[in-house]
CSV table of C-alpha atoms and ligand atoms in Angstrom, one decimal:
chain,number,residue,atom,x,y,z
A,993,UNK,CA,109.9,110.9,132.8
A,994,UNK,CA,112.8,113.3,132.5
A,995,UNK,CA,112.7,116.5,130.6
A,996,UNK,CA,115.9,117.4,128.7
A,997,UNK,CA,117.6,120.5,130.2
A,998,UNK,CA,116.7,122.9,127.4
A,999,UNK,CA,113.0,122.2,127.8
A,1000,UNK,CA,113.1,122.2,131.6
A,1001,UNK,CA,115.0,125.6,131.4
A,1002,UNK,CA,112.3,127.1,129.1
A,1003,UNK,CA,109.5,126.0,131.5
A,1004,UNK,CA,111.4,127.5,134.4
A,1005,UNK,CA,111.8,130.8,132.6
A,1006,UNK,CA,108.1,131.1,131.7
A,1007,UNK,CA,107.0,130.1,135.2
A,1008,UNK,CA,109.3,132.5,136.9
A,1009,UNK,CA,107.7,135.2,134.8
A,1010,UNK,CA,104.4,134.2,136.2
A,1011,UNK,CA,103.0,132.0,133.5
A,1012,UNK,CA,102.3,128.3,133.3
A,1013,UNK,CA,104.1,125.9,130.9
A,1014,UNK,CA,104.0,122.2,130.1
A,1015,UNK,CA,105.6,119.6,127.8
A,1016,UNK,CA,102.8,118.5,125.5
A,1017,UNK,CA,101.7,116.1,122.7
A,1018,UNK,CA,103.9,113.5,121.0
A,1019,UNK,CA,106.9,113.9,123.4
A,1020,UNK,CA,104.7,113.1,126.4
A,1021,UNK,CA,103.2,110.1,124.6
A,1022,UNK,CA,106.6,108.8,123.6
A,1023,UNK,CA,108.2,109.2,127.0
A,1024,UNK,CA,105.3,107.4,128.7
A,1025,UNK,CA,105.7,104.5,126.3
A,1026,UNK,CA,109.5,104.4,126.9
A,1027,UNK,CA,110.6,105.8,123.6
A,1028,UNK,CA,113.0,108.8,123.4
A,1029,UNK,CA,111.0,111.7,121.8
A,1030,UNK,CA,112.4,113.1,118.6
A,1031,UNK,CA,111.5,116.6,119.8
A,1032,UNK,CA,109.9,118.3,122.8
A,1033,UNK,CA,107.1,120.7,122.4
A,1034,UNK,CA,105.9,123.1,125.1
A,1035,UNK,CA,102.6,124.9,125.6
A,1036,UNK,CA,102.1,127.9,127.8
A,1037,UNK,CA,99.5,130.3,129.3
A,1038,UNK,CA,101.7,133.2,128.1
A,1039,UNK,CA,100.4,135.0,125.1
A,1040,UNK,CA,102.6,135.3,122.0
A,1041,UNK,CA,103.7,138.8,123.0
A,1042,UNK,CA,104.4,137.7,126.5
A,1043,UNK,CA,106.5,134.7,125.3
A,1044,UNK,CA,108.5,137.1,123.1
A,1045,UNK,CA,109.2,139.3,126.1
A,1046,UNK,CA,110.3,136.3,128.2
A,1047,UNK,CA,112.7,135.1,125.5
A,1048,UNK,CA,113.7,138.6,124.4
A,1049,UNK,CA,117.4,137.8,124.9
A,1050,UNK,CA,117.2,134.4,123.1
A,1051,UNK,CA,117.5,133.6,119.4
A,1052,UNK,CA,114.0,132.9,118.2
A,1053,UNK,CA,111.9,132.3,115.0
A,1054,UNK,CA,108.6,134.1,114.9
A,1055,UNK,CA,107.2,132.6,111.7
A,1056,UNK,CA,104.5,130.6,113.6
A,1057,UNK,CA,103.6,133.5,116.0
A,1058,UNK,CA,100.3,134.2,114.4
A,1059,UNK,CA,99.2,130.7,115.4
A,1060,UNK,CA,100.8,131.2,118.7
A,1061,UNK,CA,104.1,129.4,118.2
A,1062,UNK,CA,107.5,130.8,119.1
A,1063,UNK,CA,110.5,128.7,118.2
A,1064,UNK,CA,113.4,129.3,120.6
A,1065,UNK,CA,116.8,128.2,119.3
A,1066,UNK,CA,118.4,126.7,122.3
A,1067,UNK,CA,121.7,124.8,122.7
A,1068,UNK,CA,119.7,121.6,122.9
A,1069,UNK,CA,118.1,122.4,119.5
A,1070,UNK,CA,115.0,124.3,118.4
A,1071,UNK,CA,112.1,124.3,120.9
A,1072,UNK,CA,108.5,125.1,119.9
A,1073,UNK,CA,106.5,126.8,122.5
A,1074,UNK,CA,102.8,127.5,121.7
A,1075,UNK,CA,100.3,129.6,123.6
A,1076,UNK,CA,97.2,127.6,124.8
A,1077,UNK,CA,94.7,127.9,122.1
A,1078,UNK,CA,91.5,126.5,120.7
A,1079,UNK,CA,90.5,126.5,117.1
A,1080,UNK,CA,87.4,128.3,115.7
A,1081,UNK,CA,85.1,126.7,113.2
A,1082,UNK,CA,86.5,124.8,110.1
A,1083,UNK,CA,84.2,126.1,107.4
A,1084,UNK,CA,86.5,124.8,104.7
A,1085,UNK,CA,87.2,121.5,106.4
A,1086,UNK,CA,90.9,122.3,106.2
A,1087,UNK,CA,92.0,125.4,108.1
A,1088,UNK,CA,90.5,126.6,111.4
A,1089,UNK,CA,88.7,129.9,110.7
A,1090,UNK,CA,90.9,131.4,113.5
A,1091,UNK,CA,92.7,130.5,116.6
A,1092,UNK,CA,91.7,131.9,119.9
A,1093,UNK,CA,94.2,132.0,122.7
A,1094,UNK,CA,92.9,130.7,126.1
A,1095,UNK,CA,94.2,130.4,129.6
A,1096,UNK,CA,93.3,126.9,130.6
A,1097,UNK,CA,95.5,124.0,129.4
A,1098,UNK,CA,92.4,121.7,129.2
A,1099,UNK,CA,91.0,123.8,126.4
A,1100,UNK,CA,94.2,123.4,124.6
A,1101,UNK,CA,94.3,119.7,125.0
A,1102,UNK,CA,90.7,119.4,123.8
A,1103,UNK,CA,91.6,120.7,120.3
A,1104,UNK,CA,94.1,117.8,119.8
A,1105,UNK,CA,93.2,114.9,117.7
A,1106,UNK,CA,93.9,111.6,119.7
A,1107,UNK,CA,93.8,111.1,123.4
A,1108,UNK,CA,97.3,109.6,123.5
A,1109,UNK,CA,98.6,112.9,122.0
A,1110,UNK,CA,96.4,115.1,124.3
A,1111,UNK,CA,98.4,114.9,127.4
A,1112,UNK,CA,100.7,117.4,129.1
A,1113,UNK,CA,103.5,116.9,131.6
A,1114,UNK,CA,105.2,119.1,134.1
A,1115,UNK,CA,108.3,118.2,136.2
A,1116,UNK,CA,106.5,119.1,139.5
A,1117,UNK,CA,102.8,119.0,138.7
A,1118,UNK,CA,103.1,115.7,136.8
A,1119,UNK,CA,100.6,114.5,134.2
A,1120,UNK,CA,97.6,116.5,132.9
A,1121,UNK,CA,95.4,113.9,131.2
A,1122,UNK,CA,91.8,115.0,131.0
A,1123,UNK,CA,90.8,112.5,128.2
A,1124,UNK,CA,92.2,109.2,129.5
A,1125,UNK,CA,95.2,109.2,127.3
A,1126,UNK,CA,97.3,107.3,129.7
A,1127,UNK,CA,94.8,104.4,129.8
A,1128,UNK,CA,94.5,104.4,126.0
A,1129,UNK,CA,98.3,104.4,125.8
A,1130,UNK,CA,98.5,101.4,128.1
A,1131,UNK,CA,95.9,99.5,126.1
A,1132,UNK,CA,97.3,100.6,122.7
A,1133,UNK,CA,94.2,102.4,121.6
A,1134,UNK,CA,93.8,105.4,119.3
A,1135,UNK,CA,90.7,107.3,120.3
A,1136,UNK,CA,89.5,110.7,119.0
A,1137,UNK,CA,89.3,113.4,121.6
A,1138,UNK,CA,85.6,114.4,121.9
A,1139,UNK,CA,83.1,113.5,119.2
A,1140,UNK,CA,85.0,111.7,116.5
A,1141,UNK,CA,82.7,112.7,113.6
A,1142,UNK,CA,83.0,116.3,114.5
A,1143,UNK,CA,86.8,116.1,114.8
A,1144,UNK,CA,87.2,114.5,111.4
A,1145,UNK,CA,84.7,116.9,109.9
A,1146,UNK,CA,86.8,119.8,111.2
A,1147,UNK,CA,90.0,118.4,109.7
A,1148,UNK,CA,90.0,115.2,107.6
A,1149,UNK,CA,93.7,115.0,107.7
A,1150,UNK,CA,93.3,113.6,111.2
A,1151,UNK,CA,92.0,110.4,109.6
A,1152,UNK,CA,95.3,109.8,107.9
A,1153,UNK,CA,97.2,111.0,111.0
A,1154,UNK,CA,95.3,108.2,112.9
A,1155,UNK,CA,96.4,105.6,110.3
A,1156,UNK,CA,99.9,106.9,110.5
A,1157,UNK,CA,99.9,106.5,114.3
A,1158,UNK,CA,98.4,103.0,114.0
A,1159,UNK,CA,101.1,102.0,111.6
A,1160,UNK,CA,103.9,103.6,113.6
A,1161,UNK,CA,102.8,102.6,117.1
A,1162,UNK,CA,100.9,99.3,116.3
A,1163,UNK,CA,97.8,100.7,118.1
A,1164,UNK,CA,94.2,99.6,117.4
A,1165,UNK,CA,91.8,102.3,116.4
A,1166,UNK,CA,88.9,102.4,118.8
A,1167,UNK,CA,85.8,101.1,116.9
A,1168,UNK,CA,83.7,104.3,117.2
A,1169,UNK,CA,86.7,106.4,116.0
A,1170,UNK,CA,87.3,104.0,113.1
A,1171,UNK,CA,83.6,104.1,112.2
A,1172,UNK,CA,83.7,107.9,112.1
A,1173,UNK,CA,86.9,107.8,110.0
A,1174,UNK,CA,84.9,105.7,107.5
A,1175,UNK,CA,81.9,108.1,107.5
A,1176,UNK,CA,84.1,111.2,107.1
A,1177,UNK,CA,86.8,109.9,104.7
A,1178,UNK,CA,85.2,111.6,101.7
A,1179,UNK,CA,86.3,114.9,103.2
A,1180,UNK,CA,89.9,114.1,102.3
A,1181,UNK,CA,89.0,115.8,99.0
A,1182,UNK,CA,89.6,119.2,100.5
A,1183,UNK,CA,93.0,118.3,102.0
A,1184,UNK,CA,96.2,119.5,100.2
A,1185,UNK,CA,97.9,116.7,98.2
A,1186,UNK,CA,101.3,117.1,99.8
A,1187,UNK,CA,99.9,116.7,103.3
A,1188,UNK,CA,98.1,113.6,102.2
A,1189,UNK,CA,101.4,112.3,100.7
A,1190,UNK,CA,103.3,113.1,103.9
A,1191,UNK,CA,100.9,111.2,106.1
A,1192,UNK,CA,100.7,108.2,103.7
A,1193,UNK,CA,104.5,108.1,103.5
A,1194,UNK,CA,104.6,108.0,107.3
A,1195,UNK,CA,102.1,105.3,107.3
A,1196,UNK,CA,104.0,103.3,104.7
A,1197,UNK,CA,107.2,103.6,106.7
A,1198,UNK,CA,105.6,102.5,110.0
A,1199,UNK,CA,106.6,99.3,111.7
A,1200,UNK,CA,103.1,98.0,111.6
A,1201,UNK,CA,102.3,98.9,108.1
A,1202,UNK,CA,101.1,95.5,107.0
A,1203,UNK,CA,98.3,95.2,109.5
A,1204,UNK,CA,97.3,98.8,109.0
A,1205,UNK,CA,97.1,98.5,105.2
A,1206,UNK,CA,95.1,95.3,105.6
A,1207,UNK,CA,92.7,96.5,108.3
A,1208,UNK,CA,92.1,100.0,106.7
A,1209,UNK,CA,92.4,99.1,103.0
A,1210,UNK,CA,89.1,100.9,102.3
A,1211,UNK,CA,90.4,104.1,103.9
A,1212,UNK,CA,93.6,103.9,101.9
A,1213,UNK,CA,91.8,103.5,98.7
A,1214,UNK,CA,89.6,106.6,99.5
A,1215,UNK,CA,92.9,108.5,99.4
A,1216,UNK,CA,94.2,106.5,96.5
A,1217,UNK,CA,91.2,105.4,94.4
A,1218,UNK,CA,93.5,104.1,91.7
A,1219,UNK,CA,94.5,101.2,94.0
A,1220,UNK,CA,90.9,100.0,94.7
A,1221,UNK,CA,90.9,97.3,91.9
A,1222,UNK,CA,93.9,95.5,93.6
A,1223,UNK,CA,91.7,94.5,96.5
A,1224,UNK,CA,90.1,91.1,95.8
A,1225,UNK,CA,91.9,90.8,92.4
A,1226,UNK,CA,92.8,87.0,92.6
A,1227,UNK,CA,96.0,86.0,90.9
A,1228,UNK,CA,94.9,82.4,90.1
A,1229,UNK,CA,98.5,81.4,89.8
A,1230,UNK,CA,100.6,78.7,91.5
A,1231,UNK,CA,103.3,81.3,92.1
A,1232,UNK,CA,101.1,83.5,94.2
A,1233,UNK,CA,99.3,82.7,97.4
A,1234,UNK,CA,97.5,86.0,97.8
A,1235,UNK,CA,95.3,88.5,96.0
A,1236,UNK,CA,97.1,91.5,94.4
A,1237,UNK,CA,96.4,93.7,97.4
A,1238,UNK,CA,97.6,91.3,100.1
A,1239,UNK,CA,100.7,90.4,98.0
A,1240,UNK,CA,101.4,94.1,97.7
A,1241,UNK,CA,101.0,94.7,101.4
A,1242,UNK,CA,103.3,91.9,102.3
A,1243,UNK,CA,105.9,93.1,99.8
A,1244,UNK,CA,105.7,96.7,101.3
A,1245,UNK,CA,106.4,95.2,104.7
A,1246,UNK,CA,109.5,93.5,103.4
A,1247,UNK,CA,111.4,96.4,101.9
A,1248,UNK,CA,113.5,98.8,104.1
A,1249,UNK,CA,111.4,101.6,105.6
A,1250,UNK,CA,112.6,104.2,103.1
A,1251,UNK,CA,109.8,106.3,101.4
A,1252,UNK,CA,110.9,105.7,97.8
A,1253,UNK,CA,111.1,101.9,98.3
A,1254,UNK,CA,107.9,101.7,100.2
A,1255,UNK,CA,106.0,103.7,97.6
A,1256,UNK,CA,107.5,101.8,94.7
A,1257,UNK,CA,106.5,98.5,96.4
A,1258,UNK,CA,102.9,99.8,96.9
A,1259,UNK,CA,102.6,100.7,93.2
A,1260,UNK,CA,104.6,97.9,91.6
A,1261,UNK,CA,101.6,95.7,90.8
A,1262,UNK,CA,98.9,98.5,90.6
A,1263,UNK,CA,98.5,97.8,86.9
A,1264,UNK,CA,97.8,94.1,87.4
A,1265,UNK,CA,94.0,94.3,87.6
A,1266,UNK,CA,93.8,96.0,84.2
A,1267,UNK,CA,96.0,93.4,82.6
A,1268,UNK,CA,94.5,90.2,84.0
A,1269,UNK,CA,93.6,87.3,81.6
A,1270,UNK,CA,92.7,83.7,82.5
A,1271,UNK,CA,93.8,80.9,80.2
A,1272,UNK,CA,92.0,77.6,79.4
A,1273,UNK,CA,93.6,75.9,82.5
A,1274,UNK,CA,92.2,78.7,84.7
A,1275,UNK,CA,95.6,80.2,85.3
A,1276,UNK,CA,95.7,84.0,85.7
A,1277,UNK,CA,98.2,86.0,83.6
A,1278,UNK,CA,99.2,89.6,83.9
A,1279,UNK,CA,101.3,90.2,80.8
A,1280,UNK,CA,102.6,93.7,80.4
A,1281,UNK,CA,101.6,94.7,83.9
A,1282,UNK,CA,104.8,96.6,84.7
A,1283,UNK,CA,103.9,99.1,81.9
A,1284,UNK,CA,100.4,99.4,83.2
A,1285,UNK,CA,101.7,100.0,86.8
A,1286,UNK,CA,104.1,102.6,85.3
A,1287,UNK,CA,101.2,104.4,83.5
A,1288,UNK,CA,99.1,104.5,86.7
A,1289,UNK,CA,102.1,105.7,88.8
A,1290,UNK,CA,102.8,108.4,86.2
A,1291,UNK,CA,99.5,109.9,87.0
A,1292,UNK,CA,99.3,109.2,90.7
A,1293,UNK,CA,102.8,110.6,91.8
A,1294,UNK,CA,102.4,114.1,90.3
A,1295,UNK,CA,98.9,114.3,91.7
A,1296,UNK,CA,100.5,113.8,95.2
A,1297,UNK,CA,103.2,116.3,94.2
A,1298,UNK,CA,106.2,114.1,94.7
A,1299,UNK,CA,109.5,115.8,93.9
A,1300,UNK,CA,110.7,115.0,90.4
A,1301,UNK,CA,113.8,113.1,91.9
A,1302,UNK,CA,111.5,110.8,93.9
A,1303,UNK,CA,109.1,110.4,91.0
A,1304,UNK,CA,111.9,109.3,88.7
A,1305,UNK,CA,113.3,106.8,91.2
A,1306,UNK,CA,109.9,105.3,92.0
A,1307,UNK,CA,108.9,105.1,88.3
A,1308,UNK,CA,112.1,103.2,87.4
A,1309,UNK,CA,111.6,100.7,90.2
A,1310,UNK,CA,107.9,100.1,89.2
A,1311,UNK,CA,108.9,99.8,85.5
A,1312,UNK,CA,111.7,97.4,86.1
A,1313,UNK,CA,110.5,95.4,89.1
A,1314,UNK,CA,110.0,92.3,86.8
A,1315,UNK,CA,113.0,92.8,84.5
A,1316,UNK,CA,115.9,90.5,85.4
A,1317,UNK,CA,119.1,92.1,86.7
A,1318,UNK,CA,121.3,89.4,85.4
A,1319,UNK,CA,122.5,86.0,86.6
A,1320,UNK,CA,126.1,86.3,85.3
A,1321,UNK,CA,128.7,89.0,85.5
A,1322,UNK,CA,128.2,90.1,81.9
A,1323,UNK,CA,124.5,90.7,82.4
A,1324,UNK,CA,125.1,92.4,85.8
A,1325,UNK,CA,127.6,94.8,84.1
A,1326,UNK,CA,125.0,95.5,81.4
A,1327,UNK,CA,122.4,96.4,84.1
A,1328,UNK,CA,124.9,98.5,85.9
A,1329,UNK,CA,125.7,100.4,82.8
A,1330,UNK,CA,122.0,101.2,82.3
A,1331,UNK,CA,121.0,102.1,85.8
A,1332,UNK,CA,124.0,102.5,88.0
A,1333,UNK,CA,124.8,100.9,91.4
A,1334,UNK,CA,122.3,102.8,93.6
A,1335,UNK,CA,119.3,101.9,91.4
A,1336,UNK,CA,120.6,98.4,91.0
A,1337,UNK,CA,120.5,98.0,94.8
A,1338,UNK,CA,117.1,99.6,95.1
A,1339,UNK,CA,115.8,97.1,92.5
A,1340,UNK,CA,117.4,94.2,94.4
A,1341,UNK,CA,115.4,95.3,97.5
A,1342,UNK,CA,112.2,95.7,95.5
A,1343,UNK,CA,112.7,92.3,93.9
A,1344,UNK,CA,113.3,90.6,97.2
A,1345,UNK,CA,110.3,92.2,98.7
A,1346,UNK,CA,108.2,91.2,95.7
A,1347,UNK,CA,109.5,87.6,95.9
A,1348,UNK,CA,108.9,87.2,99.6
A,1349,UNK,CA,105.5,88.8,99.3
A,1350,UNK,CA,104.4,86.2,96.8
A,1351,UNK,CA,104.7,83.6,99.6
A,1352,UNK,CA,106.0,80.8,97.4
A,1353,UNK,CA,109.2,81.4,95.6
A,1354,UNK,CA,112.2,80.5,97.8
A,1355,UNK,CA,114.3,79.7,94.7
A,1356,UNK,CA,113.7,83.1,93.3
A,1357,UNK,CA,114.8,84.8,96.5
A,1358,UNK,CA,118.0,82.6,96.5
A,1359,UNK,CA,118.7,83.8,92.9
A,1360,UNK,CA,118.4,87.4,94.0
A,1361,UNK,CA,121.1,86.8,96.7
A,1362,UNK,CA,123.3,85.3,94.0
A,1363,UNK,CA,122.7,88.4,91.8
A,1364,UNK,CA,123.7,90.6,94.8
A,1365,UNK,CA,126.9,88.5,95.2
A,1366,UNK,CA,127.7,89.0,91.5
A,1367,UNK,CA,127.1,92.7,91.9
A,1368,UNK,CA,129.5,92.9,94.8
A,1369,UNK,CA,132.1,91.0,92.9
A,1370,UNK,CA,131.8,93.2,89.8
A,1371,UNK,CA,132.2,96.3,91.9
A,1372,UNK,CA,135.0,95.0,94.1
A,1373,UNK,CA,137.0,94.0,91.1
A,1374,UNK,CA,136.3,97.4,89.5
A,1375,UNK,CA,135.1,95.7,86.4
A,1376,UNK,CA,134.4,98.2,83.7
A,1377,UNK,CA,130.7,99.1,83.0
A,1378,UNK,CA,130.9,102.9,82.3
A,1379,UNK,CA,132.6,105.3,80.0
A,1380,UNK,CA,134.3,106.7,83.0
A,1381,UNK,CA,136.1,103.4,83.6
A,1382,UNK,CA,137.0,102.8,80.0
A,1383,UNK,CA,140.8,102.8,79.3
A,1384,UNK,CA,140.4,105.1,76.4
A,1385,UNK,CA,138.6,108.5,76.0
A,1386,UNK,CA,137.5,110.8,73.3
A,1387,UNK,CA,140.9,112.5,73.0
A,1388,UNK,CA,142.5,109.1,72.2
A,1389,UNK,CA,140.0,108.5,69.5
A,1390,UNK,CA,140.5,111.9,68.0
A,1391,UNK,CA,144.2,111.1,67.8
A,1392,UNK,CA,143.2,108.2,65.6
A,1393,UNK,CA,141.4,110.7,63.3
A,1394,UNK,CA,137.8,110.4,64.4
A,1395,UNK,CA,135.7,113.6,64.7
A,1396,UNK,CA,132.2,114.6,65.8
A,1397,UNK,CA,129.5,112.1,66.5
A,1398,UNK,CA,131.5,109.0,65.5
A,1399,UNK,CA,133.7,109.6,68.6
A,1400,UNK,CA,130.9,109.0,71.0
A,1401,UNK,CA,129.5,106.1,68.9
A,1402,UNK,CA,132.9,104.4,68.9
A,1403,UNK,CA,133.3,104.9,72.7
A,1404,UNK,CA,130.0,103.3,73.3
A,1405,UNK,CA,130.8,100.4,70.9
A,1406,UNK,CA,134.1,99.8,72.8
A,1407,UNK,CA,132.3,100.0,76.1
A,1408,UNK,CA,129.8,97.4,74.9
A,1409,UNK,CA,132.6,95.1,73.8
A,1410,UNK,CA,134.2,95.4,77.2
A,1411,UNK,CA,130.9,94.8,79.1
A,1412,UNK,CA,130.2,91.8,76.9
A,1413,UNK,CA,133.6,90.3,77.6
A,1414,UNK,CA,134.7,90.5,73.9
A,1415,UNK,CA,137.8,92.4,74.9
A,1416,UNK,CA,139.8,93.4,77.9
A,1417,UNK,CA,139.8,97.0,79.1
A,1418,UNK,CA,143.4,97.8,78.2
A,1419,UNK,CA,144.4,100.9,76.2
A,1420,UNK,CA,146.4,99.2,73.5
A,1421,UNK,CA,143.7,96.5,72.9
A,1422,UNK,CA,141.0,99.1,72.7
A,1423,UNK,CA,142.9,101.4,70.3
A,1424,UNK,CA,143.7,98.4,68.1
A,1425,UNK,CA,140.0,97.4,68.1
A,1426,UNK,CA,139.1,101.0,67.3
A,1427,UNK,CA,141.4,101.1,64.3
A,1428,UNK,CA,140.1,97.8,63.0
A,1429,UNK,CA,136.5,99.0,63.2
A,1430,UNK,CA,137.5,102.3,61.5
A,1431,UNK,CA,139.0,100.3,58.7
A,1432,UNK,CA,135.9,98.1,58.4
A,1433,UNK,CA,133.8,101.2,58.2
A,1434,UNK,CA,136.0,102.7,55.6
A,1435,UNK,CA,135.9,99.5,53.4
A,1436,UNK,CA,132.1,99.5,53.4
B,2209,LIG,P1,105.1,112.6,115.9
B,2209,LIG,O1,105.9,111.7,116.8
B,2209,LIG,O2,104.8,112.0,114.6
B,2209,LIG,O3,105.7,114.0,115.7
B,2209,LIG,P2,103.1,114.0,117.3
B,2209,LIG,O4,101.9,113.5,118.1
B,2209,LIG,O5,104.1,114.8,117.9
B,2209,LIG,O6,103.7,112.8,116.6
B,2209,LIG,P3,102.7,116.2,115.5
B,2209,LIG,O7,102.2,116.2,114.1
B,2209,LIG,O8,104.2,116.6,115.8
B,2209,LIG,O9,102.4,114.8,116.1
B,2209,LIG,O10,101.8,117.2,116.3
B,2209,LIG,C1,102.0,117.5,117.7
B,2209,LIG,C2,100.7,117.5,118.5
B,2209,LIG,O11,99.8,118.5,118.0
B,2209,LIG,C3,100.0,116.2,118.4
B,2209,LIG,O12,100.4,115.3,119.4
B,2209,LIG,C4,98.5,116.6,118.5
B,2209,LIG,O13,98.2,116.7,119.9
B,2209,LIG,C5,98.5,118.0,117.9
B,2209,LIG,N1,98.1,118.0,116.5
B,2209,LIG,C6,98.9,118.0,115.4
B,2209,LIG,N2,98.2,118.1,114.2
B,2209,LIG,C7,96.9,118.0,114.6
B,2209,LIG,C8,95.7,118.1,113.9
B,2209,LIG,N3,95.6,118.1,112.5
B,2209,LIG,N4,94.5,118.0,114.6
B,2209,LIG,C9,94.5,118.0,115.9
B,2209,LIG,N5,95.7,118.0,116.7
B,2209,LIG,C10,96.8,118.0,116.0
B,2210,LIG,MG1,105.8,115.9,117.0
């Protein structure tokens, strides 16, 4: 393992001043498994005031100092250094009642949630691993540090952190740890919605999301009770091989690991259980389910405090996941004029994920690739689908004598005519068409 220079330098400075310092947590875990850490955290025996003295000449952020964290702004990026600490009781199951600074790194490692993240490393002293993190890392196991029930009682967010790590690393959760998660999951009630959202988003974007969502479906639905009816909801339909939950999970795994796409995929069929009917032949139908999924998502997303931009994007994808985008240029232009290129591409991704997740419909997937080719052609040829591209504007129409609302109405009528291929997008043609329409209006 090699520390980047800015981290090694900070360790040297602290140790020359007579303190002890280590790299700790996720960066040690990731280096040991051969992955470049996204950041390096340090921990030290120096108290917050002593750290400040050591880094008196450096640029620092002191916002975390009460909890023992000093952020040093180095040339290699911000570096978080935290005084060894333990946490007091958790009477609210959410925040430690207080932190206590300590002098032994082992006490600091003991407060951390999973053994693979409870290791420290030093360039000369090597690995400090009192809880068998290295063995668990080798075996791909997530195990709570200490008594699992107690740890999840202290802070139920750790349950979702564990699922996020399982989804990101592909690790198995050690059976006693998983059992304790199940016993304590009701305590998620007292965790702030945005922290739940962040962990679930991390989980959804993990490489091993499918197996995590299948193996821990019950824990997921404790956090998102609205989704419980999807599990075991049989589709009874030749187009679908899986129940609604398994279909959804497969679809989630198909779309790019982008939060909005993954959430939209998770929610796209959430309204299905409420819409299910079975006909005389025993075939299941889910008429109107996109609206039902939309209604459910409209409640769920604000509860998790999604930004309004993300909420709107997700809702559009849920609402339209079953609406055709068009199998000819005219229809593609129409869709483009309604939703724009970015949403069109999002929807293509969602529809592909949905189709592959069904497990049957190769033809449908092929159709989607055709739609994508049409989209690319319409854009490459700069075909007109927006007012911005139209060869006439409001001023042109005013010159013909139109005023007020009819100007906008006429522009939209002309745009529709161009989109539908009734006319080309040339100025003279459009002005002639506008005059004809004005005369028609006048004659009525
Ligand atoms: P990532 O790669 O996702 O950043 P990480 O392990 O570094 O993973 P962080 O959330 O950055 O996770 O936390 C850093 C370290 O702090 C963790 O490795 C863990 O030891 C400890 N930690 C963070 N949050 C908690 C918590 N809620 N309970 C116990 N320990 C925690
Ligand atoms: Mg980290």
